[in-house]
Amino acid sequence: AEPLIKATAGYSYYDVKEGVVTDKDIGAKTQVIVDYEIRRGGFDGPAIETSADRNRMPFLFTVGTGAVNRAIDDAVRGMKPGGTRRLVVPAKFDKGIDEEVYVQMRLRAIKGTSSFNICAVPPNGRVTPSVFCQEGARPDVP
């Protein structure tokens, strides 16, 4: 296992794979698309949810708007497209999670600047928002 880096925000992480270098930086008001897996008990533990589930999709969210769990919002900064990062997120870190969880996320794309505060789900109504979507985020696609 890779050594975990303790982030100042209070979670731990390590990079499984570096992404492709790009001239786009991820900062506040940057919209990103992220594939994810949320597991309990370890990175190989049972899945709570993944973006590959039939009723899920990759995260589309705007960084720095409070749309998603603070660990996800913080950890995506500094990632490059195609990069994969693993996080250990403590219990009670944010709304929606009451246990320590293990998250793997892969940055699909940096979309660019956006003012939308969203944690997107498809508009077909058959998909429920992720446990990492936060109150205040509109669970829809603008």
mmCIF file of C-alpha atoms in Angstrom:
data_model
loop_
_atom_site.group_PDB
_atom_site.id
_atom_site.type_symbol
_atom_site.label_atom_id
_atom_site.label_comp_id
_atom_site.label_asym_id
_atom_site.label_seq_id
_atom_site.Cartn_x
_atom_site.Cartn_y
_atom_site.Cartn_z
ATOM 1 C CA ALA A 1 0.000 0.000 0.000
ATOM 2 C CA GLU A 2 1.115 3.511 -0.712
ATOM 3 C CA PRO A 3 1.899 5.821 2.218
ATOM 4 C CA LEU A 4 -1.018 8.101 3.013
ATOM 5 C CA ILE A 5 -0.530 11.853 2.948
ATOM 6 C CA LYS A 6 -2.442 13.733 5.647
ATOM 7 C CA ALA A 7 -4.253 16.682 4.040
ATOM 8 C CA THR A 8 -4.666 19.838 6.096
ATOM 9 C CA ALA A 9 -8.437 19.540 5.504
ATOM 10 C CA GLY A 10 -8.500 16.408 7.708
ATOM 11 C CA TYR A 11 -8.582 13.423 5.334
ATOM 12 C CA SER A 12 -5.698 11.260 4.067
ATOM 13 C CA TYR A 13 -4.860 10.395 0.460
ATOM 14 C CA TYR A 14 -2.395 9.040 -2.042
ATOM 15 C CA ASP A 15 -2.179 9.062 -5.826
ATOM 16 C CA VAL A 16 -2.561 5.727 -7.604
ATOM 17 C CA LYS A 17 -1.885 7.274 -10.996
ATOM 18 C CA GLU A 18 -0.782 10.739 -12.066
ATOM 19 C CA GLY A 19 -2.929 12.386 -14.696
ATOM 20 C CA VAL A 20 -1.956 14.029 -17.961
ATOM 21 C CA VAL A 21 -0.383 17.457 -17.609
ATOM 22 C CA THR A 22 -2.713 20.223 -18.715
ATOM 23 C CA ASP A 23 -2.676 24.013 -18.652
ATOM 24 C CA LYS A 24 -6.014 23.993 -16.786
ATOM 25 C CA ASP A 25 -5.847 24.372 -13.012
ATOM 26 C CA ILE A 26 -8.608 23.309 -10.662
ATOM 27 C CA GLY A 27 -9.594 26.075 -8.288
ATOM 28 C CA ALA A 28 -12.771 27.621 -6.928
ATOM 29 C CA LYS A 29 -15.551 27.821 -9.533
ATOM 30 C CA THR A 30 -13.961 25.122 -11.733
ATOM 31 C CA GLN A 31 -16.389 22.477 -12.964
ATOM 32 C CA VAL A 32 -15.025 18.921 -13.064
ATOM 33 C CA ILE A 33 -16.209 15.408 -13.950
ATOM 34 C CA VAL A 34 -15.050 12.615 -11.626
ATOM 35 C CA ASP A 35 -15.582 8.829 -11.660
ATOM 36 C CA TYR A 36 -15.763 7.540 -8.087
ATOM 37 C CA GLU A 37 -16.141 4.569 -5.754
ATOM 38 C CA ILE A 38 -17.128 4.919 -2.091
ATOM 39 C CA ARG A 39 -16.364 1.849 0.054
ATOM 40 C CA ARG A 40 -16.413 0.848 3.702
ATOM 41 C CA GLY A 41 -13.721 -1.135 5.494
ATOM 42 C CA GLY A 42 -10.933 -0.442 2.994
ATOM 43 C CA PHE A 43 -10.332 0.202 -0.698
ATOM 44 C CA ASP A 44 -11.330 -3.421 -1.444
ATOM 45 C CA GLY A 45 -14.284 -3.355 0.962
ATOM 46 C CA PRO A 46 -17.977 -3.460 0.077
ATOM 47 C CA ALA A 47 -19.148 -0.579 -2.097
ATOM 48 C CA ILE A 48 -21.535 2.022 -0.680
ATOM 49 C CA GLU A 49 -21.922 3.472 -4.173
ATOM 50 C CA THR A 50 -19.896 3.917 -7.344
ATOM 51 C CA SER A 51 -20.354 5.998 -10.469
ATOM 52 C CA ALA A 52 -20.497 2.701 -12.386
ATOM 53 C CA ASP A 53 -23.728 1.661 -10.627
ATOM 54 C CA ARG A 54 -26.769 1.480 -12.880
ATOM 55 C CA ASN A 55 -28.525 4.325 -11.050
ATOM 56 C CA ARG A 56 -25.443 6.540 -10.752
ATOM 57 C CA MET A 57 -23.206 8.630 -12.959
ATOM 58 C CA PRO A 58 -19.843 10.381 -12.614
ATOM 59 C CA PHE A 59 -19.794 13.485 -10.400
ATOM 60 C CA LEU A 60 -20.219 16.734 -12.292
ATOM 61 C CA PHE A 61 -19.654 19.470 -9.750
ATOM 62 C CA THR A 62 -18.237 22.934 -9.298
ATOM 63 C CA VAL A 63 -15.279 23.113 -6.910
ATOM 64 C CA GLY A 64 -15.519 25.493 -3.970
ATOM 65 C CA THR A 65 -19.301 25.859 -3.998
ATOM 66 C CA GLY A 66 -20.163 23.382 -1.246
ATOM 67 C CA ALA A 67 -21.804 21.062 -3.776
ATOM 68 C CA VAL A 68 -19.978 17.936 -2.582
ATOM 69 C CA ASN A 69 -18.292 16.537 0.518
ATOM 70 C CA ARG A 70 -15.394 18.784 1.580
ATOM 71 C CA ALA A 71 -12.840 15.977 1.193
ATOM 72 C CA ILE A 72 -13.817 15.412 -2.455
ATOM 73 C CA ASP A 73 -13.880 19.164 -3.089
ATOM 74 C CA ASP A 74 -10.403 19.597 -1.603
ATOM 75 C CA ALA A 75 -8.813 16.428 -2.999
ATOM 76 C CA VAL A 76 -9.729 17.088 -6.634
ATOM 77 C CA ARG A 77 -7.659 20.269 -6.580
ATOM 78 C CA GLY A 78 -4.206 19.515 -7.941
ATOM 79 C CA MET A 79 -5.371 16.457 -9.885
ATOM 80 C CA LYS A 80 -4.820 16.183 -13.635
ATOM 81 C CA PRO A 81 -7.176 14.526 -16.153
ATOM 82 C CA GLY A 82 -6.852 10.731 -16.078
ATOM 83 C CA GLY A 83 -5.341 10.803 -12.604
ATOM 84 C CA THR A 84 -6.613 8.488 -9.861
ATOM 85 C CA ARG A 85 -6.510 9.423 -6.164
ATOM 86 C CA ARG A 86 -7.528 7.396 -3.110
ATOM 87 C CA LEU A 87 -8.872 9.078 0.042
ATOM 88 C CA VAL A 88 -9.613 7.947 3.563
ATOM 89 C CA VAL A 89 -12.429 10.204 4.755
ATOM 90 C CA PRO A 90 -13.114 10.205 8.528
ATOM 91 C CA ALA A 91 -16.574 9.583 9.964
ATOM 92 C CA LYS A 92 -18.721 12.688 10.456
ATOM 93 C CA PHE A 93 -16.554 14.578 7.935
ATOM 94 C CA ASP A 94 -19.636 15.946 6.247
ATOM 95 C CA LYS A 95 -23.363 15.441 5.961
ATOM 96 C CA GLY A 96 -24.424 12.082 4.576
ATOM 97 C CA ILE A 97 -21.531 9.957 5.871
ATOM 98 C CA ASP A 98 -21.454 8.652 9.448
ATOM 99 C CA GLU A 99 -18.541 6.212 9.120
ATOM 100 C CA GLU A 100 -14.975 6.263 7.827
ATOM 101 C CA VAL A 101 -15.090 5.672 4.084
ATOM 102 C CA TYR A 102 -12.557 4.833 1.403
ATOM 103 C CA VAL A 103 -12.925 6.748 -1.826
ATOM 104 C CA GLN A 104 -11.235 6.235 -5.160
ATOM 105 C CA MET A 105 -11.743 8.986 -7.695
ATOM 106 C CA ARG A 106 -10.541 9.430 -11.249
ATOM 107 C CA LEU A 107 -10.590 12.881 -12.813
ATOM 108 C CA ARG A 108 -12.280 12.514 -16.194
ATOM 109 C CA ALA A 109 -12.213 16.143 -17.271
ATOM 110 C CA ILE A 110 -11.760 19.749 -16.233
ATOM 111 C CA LYS A 111 -14.728 21.525 -17.817
ATOM 112 C CA GLY A 112 -13.760 25.102 -17.007
ATOM 113 C CA THR A 113 -15.169 27.964 -14.963
ATOM 114 C CA SER A 114 -18.770 27.770 -13.775
ATOM 115 C CA SER A 115 -20.973 29.552 -11.267
ATOM 116 C CA PHE A 116 -23.429 26.644 -10.959
ATOM 117 C CA ASN A 117 -23.569 25.078 -7.493
ATOM 118 C CA ILE A 118 -24.500 21.562 -8.561
ATOM 119 C CA CYS A 119 -23.920 17.928 -7.770
ATOM 120 C CA ALA A 120 -25.385 16.563 -10.953
ATOM 121 C CA VAL A 121 -27.587 13.594 -11.627
ATOM 122 C CA PRO A 122 -29.176 12.786 -14.988
ATOM 123 C CA PRO A 123 -32.444 14.613 -15.669
ATOM 124 C CA ASN A 124 -34.372 11.353 -16.192
ATOM 125 C CA GLY A 125 -35.441 11.229 -12.539
ATOM 126 C CA ARG A 126 -34.301 7.624 -12.056
ATOM 127 C CA VAL A 127 -31.009 8.535 -10.416
ATOM 128 C CA THR A 128 -30.613 9.522 -6.799
ATOM 129 C CA PRO A 129 -27.970 12.025 -5.680
ATOM 130 C CA SER A 130 -24.755 10.624 -4.211
ATOM 131 C CA VAL A 131 -24.266 10.512 -0.454
ATOM 132 C CA PHE A 132 -21.477 13.010 -1.132
ATOM 133 C CA CYS A 133 -23.847 15.652 -2.566
ATOM 134 C CA GLN A 134 -24.414 18.325 0.055
ATOM 135 C CA GLU A 135 -27.410 20.378 1.088
ATOM 136 C CA GLY A 136 -27.475 23.613 -0.821
ATOM 137 C CA ALA A 137 -26.452 21.932 -4.047
ATOM 138 C CA ARG A 138 -29.169 21.610 -6.641
ATOM 139 C CA PRO A 139 -29.217 17.903 -7.595
ATOM 140 C CA ASP A 140 -29.871 18.561 -11.247
ATOM 141 C CA VAL A 141 -28.102 19.377 -14.488
ATOM 142 C CA PRO A 142 -28.299 23.080 -15.379
#
